[in-house]
Amino acid sequence: MDELLKILESLHPDVDFTTREALVDDRVLKSFDIVAIVSEIYEAFGVAVPPEEIVPENFNSAKALYALIERLEDE
Amino acid sequence: MKGRRWPAALLAAVCALGALYLAQRLLVPKYQTGVVEGSMVAEYYRETVDHDLVFIGDCEVYENFSPITLWETYGISSYIRGSAQQLTWQSYYLLEDTLRHETPRAVVYNVQALQFSQPQSEAYNRMTIDGMRWGPAKVRCILASMTEGEHFIEYLFPLLRYHDRWGELTGDDVEHLFSKDPVTHAGYYMRVDVKAQTGFPEPRMLADYTLGEKPMDYLGRMADLCREKGVELILIKAPIEYPHWYDEWDRQAAAFAAERGLTYLNLIPLREEIGLDMSTDTYDAGLHLNTGGAEKLAAWFGGWLLERTDLPDRRGEAAYDAAWREKTDYYNAMKERQYAELAQYGELVSFGANAVER
Amino acid sequence: MLFTSYAFVGFLALTLLAYYLVPGRCQWPLLLAASYVFYWAASPWYLLFILVTTASAYGVSLKLAALSGEQRAYLAAHGDLTREEKRAFRAGIKKRKWAWLLGCLALNIGILAVTKYTNFVIRSLNALTGGGLRPVDMIVPMGISFYTFQTVGYVIDVYRDRQPAQRNFFKLALFVSFFPQLVQGPISRYGQLSETLFTPHRFQEKTFSFGLMRVLWGYFKKVVLADRLLPAVTALTGDAAYTGAYVLAAMLFYAFELYCDFTGGIDITIGIGEAMGIRMPENFDLPYFSKNIREYWNRWHITMGTWFTDYIFYPISVCRPMLRLSKWSREHLGQAVGKRVTVYLSSFAVWLATGIWHGAAWNFVAWGLTNWAVIMISQELEPLYERFHRRFALRGKAPYEAFQVVRTVLLMSAIRMFDCYRDVPLTIAMLGSMFTRFDPRIFTDGSLLDLGLDGADLLVLGLGLAVALAVSLFKRKKGSVRQALYEKPAAVFYGTMAALLVCTVVFGAYGAGYDAAQFIYNRF
Amino acid sequence: MRKRALTALVCAVALACLSAGCGSGKDAAADGGQAGPSSKYVFEFKGVEVAVNAEMAPLAEALGEPSDYFESESCAFQGLDKVYTYGGVTVRTYPQDGKDYVLSVELRDDAFPTREGIYIGADRDAVLEAYGQPADETGAAVRYVDGDCTLAFLLTDGTVTGITYTSDAA
């Protein structure tokens, strides 16, 4: 989780990712950010997020994103 | 909430329709000065007396025959149902329309338009058709006449056609919002000025001199309709040489008349007998007669007509006398006005081309 | 039937009437019939194309759903499998699903490509080789880009298990052919549109009148504003002699024309839906108030943008080769390049596709790639802006925001000239002439009156655009104009509607003297 | 795997386009149809191309003073119909939106041939040899149609006595 937060904060240092719950809906994360996050995740966790998982529900909060990573690692 | 909203909706709808109606009255051209040809067809419906003789055709009737002369000389009550470039099928439907209102003894049709097999221009269509009263004849006339890009609904709601005129409205449009002044004399368009005929260019060479199927078909329908109603149909060609009336066309018109047992009279070779002098009797170098010419032609033609057709002399019948007196007065007044303008300016200023607001 | 034809207005009135007269369960079949009549009226041949698309999407989506069901059932029944065994099974199913999806995509994108791009390829080949291949006479079904995208989106959603497959063929057929959006979008997602498309709707005064108001507003923008601007745009872009300040005039005229044309058309579309209780996605969010070009593309033709993002941008940028490329670049070319490579390549592909989607011609490719370049440049300049803002604290200040908005509109309008002049070198020369031959006197000496618009036209345009601007400003500050009117006495609401109708009929640029103008986006 | 194919698909489209070179032609389909000549049958004399439906004003200037000129106001002032005569060549115009366009060109004598080399006085077979199969033929005329122009050779006893180019648009 800490590693994920580090990735997110490197993109938007001014955002508190531990509390925000609607990162996509509030347009904090845009498509370019999402692509960057996915490639960072691939690098850090070895998990490739498939396009069908790129939905707001999975990217709206750091927690949801972390849950996604865990689920993908499991599958 | 709903119960209280629908009256407002209804009211708004009524207001919108009212505004559109007013806009339509305002924006549809009035054809009161300059281009008066657009008023001709509707003017017929103001007539108070019946007509024993009705002319049907294009400018070759409404500029070349003076019904006032026919009245004054022979007591013939006549009317010209003509409009600018009135096509044969339009003439047929106007005949149908006329015969719904009255049954004259004779109808004179001028054959010049037989050369057109296609609608020629949207502007002429509108001038001819817009003035017609609604009925099956008008509907069929529209359907037969529409050029590419015209829509029936634009005849039903002329606002859709003329909505764009708000930039070119004139005093006429406001003044004649609800009423129009007469512009013709029993359908006759008066011009007293003179411009001598000097000559015409060589006639166009045509690859095919056959008159079109569509106009000939409608001519046939005219003949059928007249026979059915017991009206004598007489075909004429006005004594005008331009646009050229080819011998080939003349033969076809004559053949049609012979086949149907009708009279066909080409007036071009009879000009001398009629007494027409194309250096003084035309206002536009020979394309149309002026009033002097139209009176001469009417006088001659009335005499010719009475030799073969029984047309009553209506003089002395009170209703006719009253109606024609009014017409004659208006005719004479306009004539005086035109002569006055000619004397003062050397040309007409409130009639014809000079009065067209562009 | 163009939206602006008498025939369509009559068709729409009849459809709306019938819609509320038939029982609720017959409403969607009625819409399907109406949509097919609408499409048939354009050309009976088109029906063949749309039926092929519908049938392939129907069959493939059912197959995809069946395969997903098989996977679920198998995994549920075999809870004792190891992770590797599960993975292997999933991979097997996925492979089969992918084959079906690819076949469906190949067929539909193939039809789109062949009908729309054959002549483009032939012309380009001829230009390259000097050859004399004859362009072929190709049927291009109306709205094919829109309905193909919409249908393909649905199939991919089923493939991704985001969307259950529609088992009723006729319902799917309605989704593909729904007439208001058939010719120019918006590109709806199945999940969203199906919520309201098939359900029965009772007549409700508010939704119906809101819909009608929006339809009228759309017509107003299209026939009063866009079509009245058209002659000037045609004159300015049709003659290369209009250089310098005229290019600026052309940019602005076209910007307004395109805006009024496209948003007007979409307002008509969405308004028709609203009047029937059907919700379609919004396609615009006050695009000309955007502060930068990326924001502009999030607010202009939104459904196309999100479609490209979801179905092209993401799949390309998160595919394994791309991820590996990104990793490799970081290791070998450094962090700076590594971070950028994915976004650069994927967005390049997206903008290339966007350009080609707009038109089968090089000027559209140039247009798309210029957009891409500008977005990338502004992305790179971001840190610079940050420093600038920290220094001067202008962010959020009204004059600075106004400057940003004007800058974005001008920039977008300039890029759009590729689409206007339809010739890449000419466009560049014309835009260049603005800097070498700018003569501002044309705006005041009456030169603009020689473009086919007289003083009265300009007056109507000025007033009309002012109204449109006021509506936009209100929307930006306070939200829905219709809602605000609705809260006033009913006479105000319906009076506005009546006034809108009368103004559109009287001041619209339609009928004799005007060529029936297609909606610009009908071409795509 | 699947994404790779999708990438490949997009790349293939891109490649197909790029490899086609960078010729930039005007998109003909999107150009609005404008009034104007659109026929291969064009008469040329005195070094001026006189096509039907072409605007007359510049042609009249190029052709110089006509040997005869006639104009007539059409009914209800819908514009002037004009007839220009240049020796044996007659050019007629029709008005539209305030401008005059060529309605027809007529050749009456053998001073000028058609572009394809037919003079007044040629025989029918020479016409067919020069122009190919006609659109229709009567005893009195051989007609060819292309675009908005009908070209007619008027025959008397198998000899061309008149040649007309006529607009089908007006």
CSV table of C-alpha atoms in Angstrom, one decimal, chain C residues 99-381:
chain,number,residue,atom,x,y,z
C,99,ALA,CA,-11.3,-14.9,-31.4
C,100,TRP,CA,-15.0,-14.1,-31.6
C,101,LEU,CA,-14.5,-10.5,-30.7
C,102,LEU,CA,-11.7,-10.1,-33.3
C,103,GLY,CA,-14.0,-11.6,-36.0
C,104,CYS,CA,-16.8,-9.2,-35.1
C,105,LEU,CA,-14.4,-6.2,-35.0
C,106,ALA,CA,-12.8,-7.2,-38.3
C,107,LEU,CA,-16.2,-7.5,-40.0
C,108,ASN,CA,-17.6,-4.2,-38.7
C,109,ILE,CA,-14.5,-2.1,-38.8
C,110,GLY,CA,-13.8,-3.7,-42.2
C,111,ILE,CA,-17.2,-2.6,-43.6
C,112,LEU,CA,-16.6,0.9,-42.2
C,113,ALA,CA,-13.1,1.0,-43.7
C,114,VAL,CA,-14.1,-0.3,-47.1
C,115,THR,CA,-17.1,2.0,-47.5
C,116,LYS,CA,-15.4,5.1,-46.2
C,117,TYR,CA,-11.7,4.7,-47.1
C,118,THR,CA,-11.4,2.8,-50.3
C,119,ASN,CA,-11.4,6.0,-52.4
C,120,PHE,CA,-9.1,7.7,-50.0
C,121,VAL,CA,-6.6,4.9,-50.4
C,122,ILE,CA,-7.0,4.9,-54.2
C,123,ARG,CA,-6.5,8.6,-54.4
C,124,SER,CA,-3.5,8.5,-52.2
C,125,LEU,CA,-2.0,5.7,-54.2
C,126,ASN,CA,-2.6,7.6,-57.4
C,127,ALA,CA,-0.9,10.7,-55.9
C,128,LEU,CA,2.0,8.6,-54.8
C,129,THR,CA,2.5,6.6,-57.9
C,130,GLY,CA,1.0,8.9,-60.5
C,131,GLY,CA,-1.2,6.0,-61.4
C,132,GLY,CA,-4.7,6.3,-62.8
C,133,LEU,CA,-6.7,4.0,-60.6
C,134,ARG,CA,-10.4,4.9,-60.9
C,135,PRO,CA,-12.2,5.9,-57.6
C,136,VAL,CA,-15.1,3.5,-57.2
C,137,ASP,CA,-18.7,4.4,-56.7
C,138,MET,CA,-19.2,3.4,-53.1
C,139,ILE,CA,-22.3,3.4,-51.0
C,140,VAL,CA,-21.5,5.1,-47.7
C,141,PRO,CA,-24.4,4.3,-45.4
C,142,MET,CA,-25.5,7.3,-43.5
C,143,GLY,CA,-24.1,7.5,-40.0
C,144,ILE,CA,-22.1,4.4,-40.4
C,145,SER,CA,-19.2,5.7,-38.2
C,146,PHE,CA,-21.6,6.5,-35.4
C,147,TYR,CA,-23.6,3.3,-35.3
C,148,THR,CA,-20.5,1.1,-35.9
C,149,PHE,CA,-18.7,2.7,-33.0
C,150,GLN,CA,-21.7,2.4,-30.8
C,151,THR,CA,-22.2,-1.3,-31.7
C,152,VAL,CA,-18.5,-2.2,-31.4
C,153,GLY,CA,-18.5,-0.5,-28.0
C,154,TYR,CA,-21.4,-2.7,-26.9
C,155,VAL,CA,-19.7,-5.9,-28.1
C,156,ILE,CA,-16.4,-5.0,-26.3
C,157,ASP,CA,-18.4,-4.3,-23.1
C,158,VAL,CA,-19.9,-7.7,-23.3
C,159,TYR,CA,-16.5,-9.2,-24.0
C,160,ARG,CA,-15.2,-7.4,-20.9
C,161,ASP,CA,-18.0,-8.8,-18.8
C,162,ARG,CA,-19.1,-5.3,-18.1
C,163,GLN,CA,-22.4,-5.8,-19.8
C,164,PRO,CA,-24.8,-8.7,-20.1
C,165,ALA,CA,-25.6,-9.6,-23.7
C,166,GLN,CA,-29.0,-8.5,-25.0
C,167,ARG,CA,-31.0,-11.6,-25.8
C,168,ASN,CA,-33.7,-9.9,-27.7
C,169,PHE,CA,-32.5,-9.3,-31.2
C,170,PHE,CA,-35.0,-6.5,-31.8
C,171,LYS,CA,-34.0,-4.6,-28.7
C,172,LEU,CA,-30.4,-4.7,-29.9
C,173,ALA,CA,-31.5,-3.6,-33.3
C,174,LEU,CA,-33.2,-0.5,-31.7
C,175,PHE,CA,-30.0,0.3,-29.8
C,176,VAL,CA,-28.0,0.2,-33.0
C,177,SER,CA,-30.5,2.2,-35.1
C,178,PHE,CA,-32.2,4.5,-32.7
C,179,PHE,CA,-33.1,7.3,-35.2
C,180,PRO,CA,-32.4,10.5,-33.3
C,181,GLN,CA,-28.7,9.6,-32.8
C,182,LEU,CA,-28.2,7.5,-35.9
C,183,VAL,CA,-26.7,10.2,-38.1
C,184,GLN,CA,-24.5,12.2,-35.8
C,185,GLY,CA,-24.3,10.6,-32.4
C,186,PRO,CA,-23.9,11.0,-29.5
C,187,ILE,CA,-22.2,7.6,-29.3
C,188,SER,CA,-24.2,6.0,-26.5
C,189,ARG,CA,-23.0,3.2,-24.3
C,190,TYR,CA,-25.3,0.2,-24.1
C,191,GLY,CA,-25.4,0.1,-20.3
C,192,GLN,CA,-26.5,3.7,-20.1
C,193,LEU,CA,-28.9,4.0,-23.0
C,194,SER,CA,-30.7,0.7,-22.3
C,195,GLU,CA,-31.7,2.0,-18.9
C,196,THR,CA,-34.4,4.2,-20.5
C,197,LEU,CA,-34.6,3.0,-24.1
C,198,PHE,CA,-36.8,-0.1,-23.5
C,199,THR,CA,-38.8,0.9,-20.5
C,200,PRO,CA,-42.4,2.2,-20.9
C,201,HIS,CA,-42.8,5.9,-20.5
C,202,ARG,CA,-46.0,7.7,-19.5
C,203,PHE,CA,-46.5,11.2,-20.8
C,204,GLN,CA,-45.2,13.7,-18.3
C,205,GLU,CA,-45.6,17.4,-18.9
C,206,LYS,CA,-42.2,18.3,-17.6
C,207,THR,CA,-40.0,15.8,-19.4
C,208,PHE,CA,-42.0,16.3,-22.6
C,209,SER,CA,-41.9,20.1,-22.6
C,210,PHE,CA,-38.2,20.1,-21.6
C,211,GLY,CA,-37.4,17.8,-24.5
C,212,LEU,CA,-39.4,19.9,-26.9
C,213,MET,CA,-37.7,23.1,-25.6
C,214,ARG,CA,-34.3,21.6,-26.2
C,215,VAL,CA,-35.4,20.4,-29.7
C,216,LEU,CA,-36.5,24.0,-30.5
C,217,TRP,CA,-33.3,25.4,-29.1
C,218,GLY,CA,-31.3,23.0,-31.3
C,219,TYR,CA,-33.2,24.0,-34.4
C,220,PHE,CA,-32.7,27.7,-33.5
C,221,LYS,CA,-28.9,27.2,-33.3
C,222,LYS,CA,-28.9,25.2,-36.5
C,223,VAL,CA,-31.1,27.1,-38.9
C,224,VAL,CA,-30.9,30.6,-37.5
C,225,LEU,CA,-27.2,30.7,-36.6
C,226,ALA,CA,-25.2,27.9,-38.2
C,227,ASP,CA,-26.9,28.0,-41.6
C,228,ARG,CA,-26.9,31.8,-41.8
C,229,LEU,CA,-23.2,31.8,-41.1
C,230,LEU,CA,-22.6,29.1,-43.8
C,231,PRO,CA,-22.4,31.4,-46.9
C,232,ALA,CA,-19.7,33.5,-45.2
C,233,VAL,CA,-17.7,30.5,-44.2
C,234,THR,CA,-18.0,29.0,-47.7
C,235,ALA,CA,-16.9,32.3,-49.3
C,236,LEU,CA,-14.0,32.8,-47.0
C,237,THR,CA,-12.6,29.3,-47.2
C,238,GLY,CA,-13.5,28.7,-50.8
C,239,ASP,CA,-11.2,31.4,-52.1
C,240,ALA,CA,-7.5,31.5,-51.3
C,241,ALA,CA,-7.5,35.3,-51.9
C,242,TYR,CA,-9.1,35.8,-48.5
C,243,THR,CA,-5.8,36.0,-46.6
C,244,GLY,CA,-4.6,37.9,-43.5
C,245,ALA,CA,-7.4,39.2,-41.3
C,246,TYR,CA,-9.9,37.3,-43.4
C,247,VAL,CA,-8.4,34.1,-42.1
C,248,LEU,CA,-9.1,35.3,-38.6
C,249,ALA,CA,-12.7,36.1,-39.7
C,250,ALA,CA,-13.0,32.6,-41.2
C,251,MET,CA,-11.7,31.0,-38.1
C,252,LEU,CA,-14.2,32.8,-35.9
C,253,PHE,CA,-17.1,32.3,-38.3
C,254,TYR,CA,-16.4,28.7,-38.7
C,255,ALA,CA,-15.9,28.2,-34.9
C,256,PHE,CA,-19.4,29.6,-34.3
C,257,GLU,CA,-20.9,27.8,-37.3
C,258,LEU,CA,-19.5,24.5,-36.3
C,259,TYR,CA,-20.5,25.0,-32.7
C,260,CYS,CA,-24.1,26.0,-33.5
C,261,ASP,CA,-24.3,23.2,-36.1
C,262,PHE,CA,-23.0,20.4,-34.0
C,263,THR,CA,-24.4,21.3,-30.6
C,264,GLY,CA,-27.7,22.3,-32.3
C,265,GLY,CA,-27.9,18.8,-33.9
C,266,ILE,CA,-27.1,17.1,-30.6
C,267,ASP,CA,-29.7,19.3,-28.8
C,268,ILE,CA,-32.3,18.1,-31.3
C,269,THR,CA,-31.2,14.5,-30.8
C,270,ILE,CA,-31.1,14.6,-27.0
C,271,GLY,CA,-34.2,16.7,-26.9
C,272,ILE,CA,-36.2,14.1,-28.9
C,273,GLY,CA,-34.9,11.5,-26.5
C,274,GLU,CA,-35.9,13.6,-23.5
C,275,ALA,CA,-39.4,14.2,-24.9
C,276,MET,CA,-39.8,10.4,-25.0
C,277,GLY,CA,-38.3,9.9,-21.6
C,278,ILE,CA,-35.1,8.4,-23.0
C,279,ARG,CA,-31.7,9.6,-21.7
C,280,MET,CA,-28.8,9.9,-23.9
C,281,PRO,CA,-25.3,10.9,-22.9
C,282,GLU,CA,-24.3,14.6,-23.1
C,283,ASN,CA,-21.9,15.4,-25.9
C,284,PHE,CA,-20.9,18.9,-24.9
C,285,ASP,CA,-20.1,20.7,-21.8
C,286,LEU,CA,-19.6,24.4,-22.8
C,287,PRO,CA,-16.5,23.6,-24.8
C,288,TYR,CA,-15.7,27.2,-25.7
C,289,PHE,CA,-15.2,27.9,-22.1
C,290,SER,CA,-12.2,25.5,-21.9
C,291,LYS,CA,-9.0,26.9,-20.5
C,292,ASN,CA,-6.7,24.5,-22.4
C,293,ILE,CA,-6.9,22.2,-25.3
C,294,ARG,CA,-7.1,19.0,-23.2
C,295,GLU,CA,-9.9,20.4,-21.3
C,296,TYR,CA,-11.5,21.4,-24.6
C,297,TRP,CA,-11.4,17.8,-25.8
C,298,ASN,CA,-13.0,16.7,-22.5
C,299,ARG,CA,-15.9,19.0,-23.2
C,300,TRP,CA,-16.3,18.8,-27.0
C,301,HIS,CA,-17.8,15.7,-28.7
C,302,ILE,CA,-17.5,14.0,-25.3
C,303,THR,CA,-18.9,10.6,-26.3
C,304,MET,CA,-16.4,10.3,-29.1
C,305,GLY,CA,-13.5,11.2,-26.8
C,306,THR,CA,-14.5,8.7,-24.1
C,307,TRP,CA,-15.1,6.1,-26.7
C,308,PHE,CA,-11.5,6.5,-28.1
C,309,THR,CA,-10.2,6.6,-24.5
C,310,ASP,CA,-11.9,3.4,-23.4
C,311,TYR,CA,-11.7,1.3,-26.5
C,312,ILE,CA,-8.4,2.5,-28.1
C,313,PHE,CA,-6.3,4.6,-25.8
C,314,TYR,CA,-6.4,2.3,-22.7
C,315,PRO,CA,-6.2,-1.0,-24.6
C,316,ILE,CA,-3.1,0.2,-26.4
C,317,SER,CA,-1.4,1.9,-23.5
C,318,VAL,CA,-1.9,-0.9,-21.0
C,319,CYS,CA,-1.2,-3.9,-23.3
C,320,ARG,CA,1.7,-6.0,-22.3
C,321,PRO,CA,4.0,-5.0,-25.1
C,322,MET,CA,3.5,-1.4,-24.3
C,323,LEU,CA,4.1,-2.1,-20.6
C,324,ARG,CA,7.3,-3.9,-21.5
C,325,LEU,CA,8.3,-1.2,-23.9
C,326,SER,CA,7.8,1.4,-21.1
C,327,LYS,CA,9.9,-0.7,-18.7
C,328,TRP,CA,12.6,-1.2,-21.3
C,329,SER,CA,12.7,2.5,-22.1
C,330,ARG,CA,13.1,3.4,-18.4
C,331,GLU,CA,16.0,1.0,-18.1
C,332,HIS,CA,17.7,1.9,-21.3
C,333,LEU,CA,16.7,5.4,-22.2
C,334,GLY,CA,16.1,6.9,-18.7
C,335,GLN,CA,13.1,7.8,-16.6
C,336,ALA,CA,12.2,10.8,-18.7
C,337,VAL,CA,11.7,8.9,-21.9
C,338,GLY,CA,10.3,5.8,-20.2
C,339,LYS,CA,7.5,7.7,-18.6
C,340,ARG,CA,6.5,9.4,-21.8
C,341,VAL,CA,6.7,6.6,-24.3
C,342,THR,CA,3.4,5.0,-23.5
C,343,VAL,CA,1.3,8.1,-23.4
C,344,TYR,CA,3.0,9.5,-26.5
C,345,LEU,CA,2.5,6.4,-28.6
C,346,SER,CA,-1.0,5.6,-27.5
C,347,SER,CA,-2.3,9.1,-27.8
C,348,PHE,CA,-0.6,9.3,-31.2
C,349,ALA,CA,-2.6,6.3,-32.3
C,350,VAL,CA,-5.8,7.8,-30.9
C,351,TRP,CA,-5.4,11.1,-32.6
C,352,LEU,CA,-4.5,9.5,-35.9
C,353,ALA,CA,-7.6,7.4,-35.6
C,354,THR,CA,-9.7,10.5,-34.6
C,355,GLY,CA,-8.4,12.3,-37.6
C,356,ILE,CA,-9.2,9.5,-40.0
C,357,TRP,CA,-12.5,9.0,-38.4
C,358,HIS,CA,-13.5,12.6,-39.2
C,359,GLY,CA,-12.7,12.2,-42.8
C,360,ALA,CA,-11.0,10.1,-45.4
C,361,ALA,CA,-8.5,12.7,-46.4
C,362,TRP,CA,-5.0,13.9,-45.4
C,363,ASN,CA,-6.2,17.2,-44.1
C,364,PHE,CA,-8.0,15.3,-41.4
C,365,VAL,CA,-4.9,13.3,-40.6
C,366,ALA,CA,-3.0,16.6,-40.3
C,367,TRP,CA,-5.8,18.0,-38.2
C,368,GLY,CA,-5.7,15.1,-35.8
C,369,LEU,CA,-2.0,15.0,-35.5
C,370,THR,CA,-1.8,18.7,-34.9
C,371,ASN,CA,-4.2,18.3,-32.0
C,372,TRP,CA,-2.0,15.6,-30.7
C,373,ALA,CA,1.2,17.7,-31.0
C,374,VAL,CA,-0.4,20.6,-29.3
C,375,ILE,CA,-1.7,18.4,-26.4
C,376,MET,CA,1.8,16.9,-26.0
C,377,ILE,CA,3.5,20.3,-26.1
C,378,SER,CA,1.2,21.7,-23.5
C,379,GLN,CA,1.7,18.6,-21.4
C,380,GLU,CA,5.4,19.2,-21.5
C,381,LEU,CA,5.0,22.8,-20.7
